[in-house]
Tab-separated table of C-alpha atoms in Angstrom:
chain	number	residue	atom	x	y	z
A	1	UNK	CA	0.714	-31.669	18.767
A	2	UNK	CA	0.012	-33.583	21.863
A	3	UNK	CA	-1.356	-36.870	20.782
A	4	UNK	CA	-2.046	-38.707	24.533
A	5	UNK	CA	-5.544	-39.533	25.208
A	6	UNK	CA	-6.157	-37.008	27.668
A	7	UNK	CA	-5.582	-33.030	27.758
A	8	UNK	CA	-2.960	-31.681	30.016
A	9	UNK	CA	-4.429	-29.199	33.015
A	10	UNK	CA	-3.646	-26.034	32.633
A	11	UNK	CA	-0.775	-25.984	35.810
A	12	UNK	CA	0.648	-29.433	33.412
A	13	UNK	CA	0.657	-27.250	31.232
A	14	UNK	CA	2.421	-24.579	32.275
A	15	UNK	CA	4.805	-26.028	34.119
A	16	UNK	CA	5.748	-28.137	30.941
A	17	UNK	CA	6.085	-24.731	29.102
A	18	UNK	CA	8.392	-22.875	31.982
A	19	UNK	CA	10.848	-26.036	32.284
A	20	UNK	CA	14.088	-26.632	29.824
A	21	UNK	CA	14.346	-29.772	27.774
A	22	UNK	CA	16.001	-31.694	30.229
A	23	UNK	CA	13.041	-31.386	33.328
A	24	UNK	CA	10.344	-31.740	29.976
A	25	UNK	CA	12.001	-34.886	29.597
A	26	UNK	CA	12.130	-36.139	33.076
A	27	UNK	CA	8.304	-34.674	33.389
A	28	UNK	CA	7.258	-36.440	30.233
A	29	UNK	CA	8.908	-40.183	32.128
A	30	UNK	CA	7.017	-39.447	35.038
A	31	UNK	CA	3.776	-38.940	33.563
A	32	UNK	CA	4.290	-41.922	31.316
A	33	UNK	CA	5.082	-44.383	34.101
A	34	UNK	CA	8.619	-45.446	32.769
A	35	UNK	CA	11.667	-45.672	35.053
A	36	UNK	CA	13.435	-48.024	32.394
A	37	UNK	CA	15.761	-45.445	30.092
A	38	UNK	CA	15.049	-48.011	27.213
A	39	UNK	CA	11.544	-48.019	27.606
A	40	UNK	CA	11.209	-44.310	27.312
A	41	UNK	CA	12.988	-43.904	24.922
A	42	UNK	CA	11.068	-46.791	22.610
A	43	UNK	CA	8.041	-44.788	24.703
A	44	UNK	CA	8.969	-40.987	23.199
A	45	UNK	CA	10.037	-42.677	19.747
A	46	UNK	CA	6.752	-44.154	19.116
A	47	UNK	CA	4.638	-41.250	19.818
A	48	UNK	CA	6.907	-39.207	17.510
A	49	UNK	CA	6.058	-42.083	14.618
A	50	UNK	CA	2.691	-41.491	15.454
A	51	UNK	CA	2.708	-37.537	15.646
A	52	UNK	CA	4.649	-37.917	12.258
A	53	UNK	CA	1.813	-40.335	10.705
A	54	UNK	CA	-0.761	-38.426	11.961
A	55	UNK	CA	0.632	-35.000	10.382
A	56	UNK	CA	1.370	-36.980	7.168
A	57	UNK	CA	-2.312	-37.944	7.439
A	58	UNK	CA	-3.600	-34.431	7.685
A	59	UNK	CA	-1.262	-33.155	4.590
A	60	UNK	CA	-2.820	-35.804	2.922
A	61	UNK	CA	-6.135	-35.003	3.508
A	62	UNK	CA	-5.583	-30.492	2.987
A	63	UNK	CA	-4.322	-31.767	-0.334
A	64	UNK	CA	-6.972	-33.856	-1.585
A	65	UNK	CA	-9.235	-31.360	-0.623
A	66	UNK	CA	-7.421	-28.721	-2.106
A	67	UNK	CA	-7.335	-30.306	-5.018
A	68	UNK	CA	-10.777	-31.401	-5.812
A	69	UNK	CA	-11.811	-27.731	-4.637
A	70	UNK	CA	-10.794	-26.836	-8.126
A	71	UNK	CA	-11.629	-29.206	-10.409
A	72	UNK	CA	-14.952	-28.851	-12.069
A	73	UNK	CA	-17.686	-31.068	-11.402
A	74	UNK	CA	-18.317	-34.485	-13.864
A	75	UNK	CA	-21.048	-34.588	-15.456
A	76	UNK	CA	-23.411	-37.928	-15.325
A	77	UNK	CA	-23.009	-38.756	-18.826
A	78	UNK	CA	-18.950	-38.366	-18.573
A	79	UNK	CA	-19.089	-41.112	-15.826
A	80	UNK	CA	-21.347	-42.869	-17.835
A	81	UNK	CA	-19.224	-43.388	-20.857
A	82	UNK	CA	-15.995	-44.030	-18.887
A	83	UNK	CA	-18.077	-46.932	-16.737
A	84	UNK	CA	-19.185	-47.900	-20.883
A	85	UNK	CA	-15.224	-47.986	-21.553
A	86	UNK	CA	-13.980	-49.803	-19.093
A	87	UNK	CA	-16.739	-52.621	-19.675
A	88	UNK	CA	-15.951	-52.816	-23.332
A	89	UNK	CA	-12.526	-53.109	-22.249
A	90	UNK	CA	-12.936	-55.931	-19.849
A	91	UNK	CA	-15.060	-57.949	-22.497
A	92	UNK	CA	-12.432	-57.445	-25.186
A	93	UNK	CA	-9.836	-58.495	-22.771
A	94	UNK	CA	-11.975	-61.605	-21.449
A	95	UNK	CA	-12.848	-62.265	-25.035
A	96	UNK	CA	-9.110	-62.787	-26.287
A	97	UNK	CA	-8.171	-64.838	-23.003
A	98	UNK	CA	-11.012	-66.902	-23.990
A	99	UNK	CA	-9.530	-67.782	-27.863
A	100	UNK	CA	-5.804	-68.117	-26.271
A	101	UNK	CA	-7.786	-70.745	-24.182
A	102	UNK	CA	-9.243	-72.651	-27.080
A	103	UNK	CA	-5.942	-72.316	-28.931
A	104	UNK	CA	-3.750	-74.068	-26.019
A	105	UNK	CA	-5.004	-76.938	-23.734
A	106	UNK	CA	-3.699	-77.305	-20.493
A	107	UNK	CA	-3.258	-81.083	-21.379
A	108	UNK	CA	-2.167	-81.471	-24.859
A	109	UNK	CA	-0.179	-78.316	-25.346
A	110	UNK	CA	-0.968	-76.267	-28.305
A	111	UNK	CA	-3.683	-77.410	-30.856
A	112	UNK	CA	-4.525	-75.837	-34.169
């Protein structure tokens, strides 16, 4: 996976293909610019990190879709009661914070 912003020509191309690793290499600093050995390499390493995000990315994304491909679909009234749950929950929850609250004062420390 190529990820620069622009496609290769097809004699890029297949030049790239008919050299060994060593002329890709020297091919690759050329058409990025960078003399400094350094700088290339910080160059090649951070288009790897990004060819390795990006695949991570797409894996990521096939899965998901694989896996809502087989689940069944919800029905309204499922969502419904779950959104009914999880507001009874967050009133009970608010509810006993607010008792603890009248049972301790920030001030005073605990009253009864």
């Amino acid at each position: 996976m190529d990820v620069r912003a622009t496609d290769a020509g097809v004699s890029l191309t297949r030049a790239y293909e008919a050299a060994g690793p060593l002329q890709r290499k020297k091919l690759l600093a050329k058409l990025d610019g960078l003399t400094n050995p350094r700088e290339r390499h910080s160059s090649r390493s951070a288009r790897r990190r990004l060819e390795r995000e990006i695949k991570r990315e797409e894996a990521e994304a096939e899965w998901m879709a694989d896996s809502l491909r087989g689940a069944p679909p919800v029905s309204q009234d499922v969502i419904d009661l779950l959104v009914r749950q999880e507001e009874v929950r967050h009133i009970e929850v608010s509810h006993l914070r607010l008792h603890e609250w009248e049972r301790k004062s920030p001030i005073h420390g605990e009253t009864f």
